[in-house]
Short mmCIF file of C-alpha atoms in Angstrom, two decimals:
data_model
loop_
_atom_site.label_atom_id
_atom_site.label_comp_id
_atom_site.label_asym_id
_atom_site.label_seq_id
_atom_site.Cartn_x
_atom_site.Cartn_y
_atom_site.Cartn_z
CA MET A 10 -129.98 -34.53 76.13
CA GLN A 11 -128.53 -32.29 73.42
CA SER A 12 -130.08 -28.86 72.97
CA ASP A 13 -129.22 -27.03 69.73
CA ASP A 14 -130.36 -23.62 71.03
CA VAL A 15 -128.10 -23.81 74.06
CA ILE A 16 -125.11 -24.78 71.96
CA TRP A 17 -125.71 -21.93 69.50
CA SER A 18 -126.14 -19.39 72.27
CA VAL A 19 -122.68 -20.32 73.54
CA ILE A 20 -120.71 -20.66 70.30
CA GLY A 21 -122.68 -18.09 68.33
CA HIS A 22 -122.49 -15.18 70.77
CA GLU A 23 -119.52 -15.95 72.99
CA PHE A 24 -116.65 -18.10 71.65
CA CYS A 25 -116.07 -20.77 68.95
CA SER A 26 -112.69 -22.11 67.86
CA TYR A 27 -113.87 -22.46 64.22
CA LYS A 28 -115.13 -18.88 63.95
CA VAL A 29 -113.26 -16.32 61.84
CA LYS A 30 -114.46 -12.74 62.31
CA THR A 31 -114.19 -10.11 59.56
CA VAL A 32 -115.59 -6.59 59.08
CA THR A 33 -118.53 -7.70 56.95
CA GLN A 34 -119.41 -11.19 58.25
CA ASN A 35 -118.10 -14.24 60.12
CA PHE A 36 -116.75 -17.42 58.50
CA CYS A 37 -116.52 -21.01 59.78
CA ARG A 38 -113.43 -23.23 59.34
CA ASN A 39 -115.16 -26.52 60.25
CA GLU A 40 -114.61 -29.16 57.53
CA TYR A 41 -118.24 -30.33 57.69
CA ASN A 42 -119.74 -26.84 57.15
CA VAL A 43 -121.83 -26.91 53.96
CA THR A 44 -121.59 -23.16 53.16
CA GLY A 45 -118.52 -21.91 55.01
CA LEU A 46 -120.48 -19.21 56.83
CA CYS A 47 -121.00 -18.94 60.58
CA THR A 48 -124.83 -18.92 60.79
CA ARG A 49 -127.51 -20.78 62.74
CA GLN A 50 -128.62 -22.96 59.80
CA SER A 51 -125.04 -23.64 58.50
CA CYS A 52 -123.45 -24.54 61.85
CA PRO A 53 -122.64 -28.31 62.00
CA LEU A 54 -122.34 -28.20 65.80
CA ALA A 55 -125.65 -26.49 66.67
CA ASN A 56 -127.77 -28.70 64.32
CA SER A 57 -128.58 -32.30 65.29
CA ARG A 58 -129.88 -33.02 61.76
CA TYR A 59 -127.22 -32.00 59.26
CA ALA A 60 -125.87 -33.06 55.81
CA THR A 61 -122.89 -31.99 53.69
CA VAL A 62 -120.83 -33.09 50.68
CA ARG A 63 -117.04 -33.66 50.75
CA GLU A 64 -114.44 -34.76 48.18
CA ASN A 65 -111.66 -37.26 48.78
CA GLU A 66 -109.16 -38.08 45.96
CA GLY A 67 -111.61 -37.09 43.22
CA VAL A 68 -114.59 -39.00 44.69
CA LEU A 69 -117.66 -37.26 46.15
CA TYR A 70 -119.22 -38.43 49.43
CA LEU A 71 -122.47 -37.40 51.12
CA TYR A 72 -122.15 -37.09 54.91
CA ILE A 73 -125.40 -37.27 56.97
CA LYS A 74 -125.71 -36.65 60.74
CA THR A 75 -128.77 -37.75 62.74
CA ILE A 76 -129.86 -37.18 66.31
CA GLU A 77 -129.88 -40.92 67.06
CA ARG A 78 -126.07 -41.10 66.75
CA ALA A 79 -125.31 -37.93 68.70
CA HIS A 80 -124.15 -39.88 71.74
CA THR A 81 -121.38 -41.64 69.67
CA PRO A 82 -119.15 -39.01 68.03
CA ALA A 83 -117.03 -41.71 66.29
CA ASN A 84 -120.08 -43.02 64.40
CA MET A 85 -121.96 -39.72 64.16
CA TRP A 86 -121.56 -39.19 60.37
CA GLU A 87 -122.93 -41.62 57.77
CA LYS A 88 -120.76 -41.71 54.63
CA ILE A 89 -122.47 -42.35 51.24
CA GLU A 90 -120.46 -42.43 47.98
CA LEU A 91 -121.98 -40.42 45.12
CA SER A 92 -121.84 -41.33 41.46
CA LYS A 93 -119.30 -39.74 39.12
CA ASP A 94 -122.15 -38.74 36.82
CA TYR A 95 -123.42 -35.31 37.82
CA SER A 96 -127.13 -35.99 37.18
CA LYS A 97 -127.04 -39.32 39.01
CA ALA A 98 -125.30 -37.66 41.98
CA LEU A 99 -128.14 -35.10 42.21
CA GLU A 100 -130.69 -37.90 42.09
CA GLN A 101 -128.91 -39.67 44.95
CA ILE A 102 -129.05 -36.49 47.06
CA ASP A 103 -132.79 -36.16 46.46
CA LYS A 104 -133.28 -39.79 47.41
CA GLU A 105 -131.21 -39.70 50.61
CA LEU A 106 -132.55 -36.30 51.77
CA LYS A 107 -136.19 -36.90 50.84
CA TYR A 108 -137.85 -35.38 53.92
CA TRP A 109 -135.11 -32.93 54.87
CA PRO A 110 -135.35 -29.13 54.82
CA ASN A 111 -135.07 -27.51 51.40
CA PHE A 112 -132.17 -25.33 52.60
CA THR A 113 -130.01 -28.41 53.32
CA ILE A 114 -130.94 -30.14 50.02
CA HIS A 115 -130.21 -27.01 47.97
CA LYS A 116 -126.86 -26.32 49.65
CA CYS A 117 -125.72 -29.95 49.17
CA LYS A 118 -126.59 -29.82 45.44
CA GLN A 119 -124.82 -26.47 45.12
CA ARG A 120 -121.72 -27.94 46.76
CA VAL A 121 -121.76 -30.95 44.41
CA THR A 122 -121.88 -28.58 41.42
CA LYS A 123 -118.98 -26.51 42.66
CA ILE A 124 -116.78 -29.53 43.48
CA THR A 125 -117.53 -31.14 40.10
CA GLN A 126 -116.47 -27.97 38.28
CA TYR A 127 -113.12 -27.69 39.99
CA LEU A 128 -112.45 -31.42 39.50
CA ILE A 129 -112.96 -31.01 35.74
CA LYS A 130 -110.62 -28.02 35.75
CA MET A 131 -107.97 -30.00 37.62
CA ARG A 132 -108.13 -32.80 35.03
CA ARG A 133 -107.68 -30.30 32.20
CA ILE A 134 -104.67 -28.73 33.90
CA LYS A 135 -103.07 -32.16 34.34
CA LEU A 136 -103.43 -32.89 30.63
CA ARG A 137 -101.47 -29.76 29.72
CA GLN A 138 -97.71 -30.13 29.34
CA GLU A 139 -96.54 -27.36 31.59
CA PRO A 140 -93.11 -27.04 33.19
CA LYS A 141 -92.93 -28.49 36.64
CA LEU A 142 -91.74 -26.01 39.22
CA VAL A 143 -89.21 -27.36 41.69
CA GLY A 144 -88.25 -25.41 44.74
CA VAL A 145 -84.60 -24.59 45.35
CA LYS A 146 -83.46 -25.02 48.91
CA LYS A 147 -80.48 -22.72 49.16
CA LYS A 148 -79.88 -23.36 52.82
CA LEU A 149 -79.76 -27.14 52.30
CA ASP A 150 -77.44 -26.82 49.29
CA ARG A 151 -75.12 -24.55 51.27
CA ARG A 152 -75.06 -27.03 54.15
CA GLU A 153 -74.28 -29.96 51.84
CA ALA A 154 -71.47 -28.04 50.13
CA THR A 155 -69.92 -27.23 53.50
CA ARG A 156 -70.08 -30.87 54.54
CA GLU A 157 -68.46 -32.03 51.29
CA ARG A 158 -65.66 -29.50 51.68
CA LYS A 159 -64.97 -30.59 55.25
CA ALA A 160 -65.06 -34.28 54.30
CA LEU A 161 -62.62 -33.66 51.43
CA SER A 162 -60.19 -31.82 53.66
CA ALA A 163 -60.42 -34.60 56.26
CA ALA A 164 -59.73 -37.21 53.57
CA HIS A 165 -56.64 -35.31 52.40
CA LEU A 166 -55.44 -35.09 56.00
CA GLU A 167 -55.96 -38.82 56.55
CA LYS A 168 -54.11 -39.65 53.33
CA SER A 169 -51.19 -37.41 54.26
CA ILE A 170 -50.98 -38.99 57.75
CA GLU A 171 -51.15 -42.48 56.28
CA LYS A 172 -48.43 -41.64 53.76
CA GLU A 173 -46.18 -40.24 56.47
CA LEU A 174 -46.64 -43.32 58.66
CA ILE A 175 -45.92 -45.65 55.74
CA GLU A 176 -42.73 -43.73 54.96
CA ARG A 177 -41.64 -44.08 58.58
CA LEU A 178 -42.38 -47.79 58.55
CA LYS A 179 -40.41 -48.19 55.32
CA SER A 180 -37.47 -46.32 56.77
CA LYS A 181 -37.70 -48.62 59.84
CA ALA A 182 -37.92 -45.73 62.23
CA TYR A 183 -39.92 -47.99 64.59
CA GLY A 184 -37.78 -51.07 64.13
CA ASP A 185 -38.22 -54.17 62.01
CA ALA A 186 -41.61 -55.11 63.46
CA PRO A 187 -43.31 -52.42 65.58
CA LEU A 188 -45.66 -53.80 68.24
CA ASN A 189 -48.42 -51.17 68.01
CA VAL A 190 -48.93 -51.57 64.25
CA ASN A 191 -51.65 -53.78 62.89
CA GLU A 192 -50.32 -56.94 61.24
CA SER A 193 -52.42 -56.41 58.08
CA VAL A 194 -50.95 -52.91 57.57
CA TRP A 195 -47.42 -54.22 58.03
CA GLN A 196 -48.11 -57.08 55.60
CA THR A 197 -49.44 -54.69 52.95
CA ILE A 198 -46.28 -52.59 53.24
CA LEU A 199 -44.11 -55.67 52.81
CA ASP A 200 -46.14 -56.77 49.79
CA ARG A 201 -45.74 -53.34 48.23
CA GLU A 202 -41.98 -53.49 48.70
CA LYS A 203 -41.82 -56.96 47.16
CA SER A 204 -43.94 -55.93 44.18
CA GLY A 205 -41.76 -52.82 43.68
CA LYS A 206 -38.58 -54.91 43.69
CA GLU A 207 -40.08 -57.40 41.26
CA LYS A 208 -41.06 -54.60 38.89
CA GLU A 209 -37.53 -53.17 39.05
CA LEU A 210 -36.07 -56.59 38.25
CA ILE A 211 -38.44 -57.04 35.30
CA VAL A 212 -37.61 -53.60 33.92
CA GLY A 213 -33.85 -54.26 34.34
CA ALA A 214 -34.15 -57.60 32.53
CA GLN A 215 -36.00 -55.96 29.65
CA LEU A 216 -33.33 -53.26 29.37
CA ASP A 217 -30.58 -55.93 29.35
CA MET A 218 -32.34 -57.83 26.59
CA GLU A 219 -32.61 -54.66 24.52
CA ASP A 220 -28.89 -53.91 25.05
CA ASP A 221 -27.99 -57.46 23.97
CA GLU A 222 -30.06 -57.12 20.83
CA THR A 223 -28.43 -53.80 19.92
CA ASP A 224 -24.94 -55.24 20.59
CA GLY A 225 -25.70 -58.24 18.38
CA GLU A 226 -26.88 -55.98 15.56
CA GLU A 227 -23.74 -53.83 15.83
CA GLU A 228 -21.54 -56.94 15.74
CA GLU A 229 -23.32 -58.22 12.63
CA GLU A 230 -22.85 -54.87 10.90
CA GLU A 231 -19.16 -54.85 11.77
CA GLU A 232 -18.71 -58.40 10.41
CA MET A 233 -20.44 -57.43 7.15
CA GLU A 234 -18.15 -54.40 6.78
CA GLU A 235 -15.06 -56.53 7.38
CA ASP A 236 -16.18 -59.08 4.74
CA TRP A 237 -16.78 -56.30 2.25
CA ASP A 238 -13.34 -54.79 2.85
CA ALA A 239 -11.73 -58.20 2.43
CA GLU A 240 -13.46 -58.64 -0.94
CA GLY A 241 -12.22 -55.21 -2.07
CA GLY A 242 -15.52 -53.38 -1.93
CA GLU A 243 -16.06 -49.94 -0.62
CA PHE A 244 -19.19 -48.04 0.40
CA VAL A 245 -19.58 -44.83 -1.59
CA SER A 246 -22.33 -42.26 -1.33
CA ASP A 247 -24.69 -41.84 -4.27
CA PHE A 248 -23.83 -38.20 -4.93
CA SER A 249 -20.58 -36.54 -4.01
CA GLY A 250 -18.43 -33.68 -5.24
CA ASP A 251 -15.52 -35.97 -6.37
CA GLU A 252 -17.81 -38.13 -8.48
CA ASP A 253 -19.27 -35.08 -10.19
CA GLY A 254 -15.75 -33.91 -11.02
CA ASP A 255 -14.76 -37.35 -12.40
CA LEU A 256 -17.86 -37.46 -14.58
CA ASP A 257 -17.14 -34.02 -15.97
CA ASP A 258 -13.53 -35.04 -16.78
CA GLU A 259 -14.66 -38.20 -18.57
CA LEU A 260 -17.25 -36.28 -20.57
CA SER A 261 -14.63 -33.69 -21.62
CA ASP A 262 -12.23 -36.50 -22.74
CA LEU A 263 -14.93 -38.12 -24.85
CA GLU A 264 -15.77 -34.79 -26.49
CA ASP A 265 -12.10 -34.23 -27.41
CA VAL A 266 -11.87 -37.69 -28.98
CA VAL A 267 -14.99 -37.12 -31.06
CA ASP A 268 -13.82 -33.68 -32.23
CA ALA A 269 -10.44 -35.08 -33.28
CA GLY A 270 -12.08 -37.84 -35.29
CA LEU A 271 -14.30 -35.39 -37.09
CA GLY A 272 -11.34 -33.18 -38.01
CA VAL A 273 -9.40 -36.11 -39.53
CA GLU A 274 -12.39 -37.19 -41.57
CA GLU A 275 -12.88 -33.74 -43.05
CA SER A 276 -9.18 -33.44 -44.08
CA GLY A 277 -9.27 -36.90 -45.70
CA ASP A 278 -12.39 -36.04 -47.66
CA ASP A 279 -10.85 -32.86 -49.07
CA GLN A 280 -7.74 -34.69 -50.33
CA SER A 281 -9.73 -37.49 -51.95
CA ASP A 282 -11.95 -34.96 -53.72
CA ASP A 283 -8.90 -33.24 -55.26
CA ASP A 284 -7.37 -36.50 -56.57
CA SER A 285 -10.47 -38.20 -57.93
CA SER A 286 -13.07 -36.93 -60.33
CA PRO A 287 -16.72 -36.67 -59.55
CA GLU A 288 -17.60 -39.23 -62.30
CA ASP A 289 -15.55 -42.09 -60.79
CA GLU A 290 -17.03 -41.93 -57.34
CA PRO A 291 -20.46 -43.33 -56.67
CA PRO A 292 -23.00 -40.89 -55.36
CA SER A 293 -22.89 -40.75 -51.58
CA LYS A 294 -25.97 -40.54 -49.47
CA THR A 295 -26.12 -37.29 -47.54
CA VAL A 296 -28.70 -36.01 -45.20
CA LEU A 297 -29.01 -32.39 -44.36
CA GLY A 298 -28.55 -31.55 -40.72
CA LYS A 299 -26.93 -34.95 -39.84
CA ARG A 300 -23.97 -36.82 -41.27
CA LYS A 301 -22.87 -40.35 -40.66
CA THR A 302 -19.25 -40.70 -39.60
CA LYS A 303 -17.01 -43.01 -41.70
CA PRO A 304 -14.38 -45.25 -40.19
CA THR A 305 -11.04 -43.43 -40.08
CA THR A 306 -7.70 -45.01 -40.87
CA ALA A 307 -5.68 -42.45 -38.92
CA ARG A 308 -5.02 -43.34 -35.38
CA VAL A 309 -5.49 -40.74 -32.72
CA PRO A 310 -2.66 -40.64 -30.24
CA PRO A 311 -3.82 -41.75 -26.84
CA ARG A 312 -4.30 -38.98 -24.39
CA LYS A 313 -2.63 -39.25 -21.11
CA LYS A 314 -4.95 -39.23 -18.17
CA LEU A 315 -4.22 -36.90 -15.37
CA ASP A 316 -3.00 -38.39 -12.21
CA LYS A 317 -5.94 -38.48 -9.83
CA PRO A 318 -6.17 -39.75 -6.33
CA GLY A 319 -6.84 -43.46 -6.32
CA ARG A 320 -10.45 -43.41 -5.28
CA ARG A 321 -12.76 -46.07 -6.43
CA GLY A 322 -16.18 -45.19 -7.60
CA PRO A 323 -19.07 -46.79 -9.44
CA ARG A 324 -18.64 -47.51 -13.16
CA VAL A 325 -20.60 -45.12 -15.38
CA GLU A 326 -21.45 -45.63 -19.05
CA VAL A 327 -22.17 -42.47 -21.04
CA GLU A 328 -23.65 -42.26 -24.55
CA ILE A 329 -23.25 -39.00 -26.48
CA GLU A 330 -25.07 -38.00 -29.65
CA ARG A 331 -23.97 -34.80 -31.34
CA GLU A 332 -26.17 -32.85 -33.74
CA MET A 333 -24.48 -30.58 -36.30
CA GLU A 334 -26.38 -27.43 -37.05
CA SER A 335 -24.69 -26.88 -40.47
CA VAL A 336 -22.47 -29.38 -42.31
CA PRO A 337 -20.02 -27.96 -44.94
CA LEU A 338 -20.78 -29.42 -48.35
CA THR A 339 -17.89 -31.01 -50.24
CA ARG A 340 -17.33 -30.87 -54.01
CA SER A 341 -18.70 -34.38 -54.54
CA ALA A 342 -21.83 -33.43 -52.61
CA LEU A 343 -22.23 -30.29 -54.76
CA ALA A 344 -21.80 -32.36 -57.92
CA ASN A 345 -24.42 -34.84 -56.83
CA TRP A 346 -26.83 -32.07 -55.67
#
């Protein structure tokens, strides 16, 4: 038979694993303690009739212990779910603990109030958009970095060893078909060699085709040049020093011819004015600043062209228009003025 006084005399004055001693008072760490203090009324072990309120994932439960279930610790506590409404939860406590001591009823209601308040505060904090703090594990990061560095160095070492072995197999340092080499590795090496030779052949064929095309174009150009030479043509640049000199010579020849013609016309006009009278001649049309040239009967002796190197150039047609600033007036023009 369980005796509450005997249990309290042991755990209250001697030793209890849930007791926490301080300078002012003692506290209890038992999860079913309704107040958290180590006293005779609040101790869940030294009271056969006990009740408390606990919260699990936001839901409140009322736990009740009776003396009839003391011999079965697994089924000692009766669990009753309380309503989420605060007033209804208080009504449920009054209903379930109808004939219990007032101390137990008051402490259970006080615990419901406190738990409800901190649940409301938790919901408000969750609704706020606050930055989430994530812990940095420096030791783990350092360990992972070291592992990555070691793995990378091992991979480079494996690649270098594999490359060296492949070079030896290609150079046939172990013979045509070494016995201790896997057949798949040997086959891959042979395939690589075949693919390399095929690529070289393809590149060589492309280069040959390009050379043939360039040779054909050069032959066509040579044939066109030969046909042009046979027809008497010659390729000449658009602008050259010889052409400029030829053009200047031709322009100077044309200017001399025009000046000579003008001199003959003026001498003929003076003689005709002396012989004839101004009444016999019809009035001639004169324009100040410009004068139309009349056909001359005197022939100008042909001018010998200088011997120039026989170089063929493009044919150039030049038109020259001379403007006389002042034309001397003849006697007939004065008479008609």
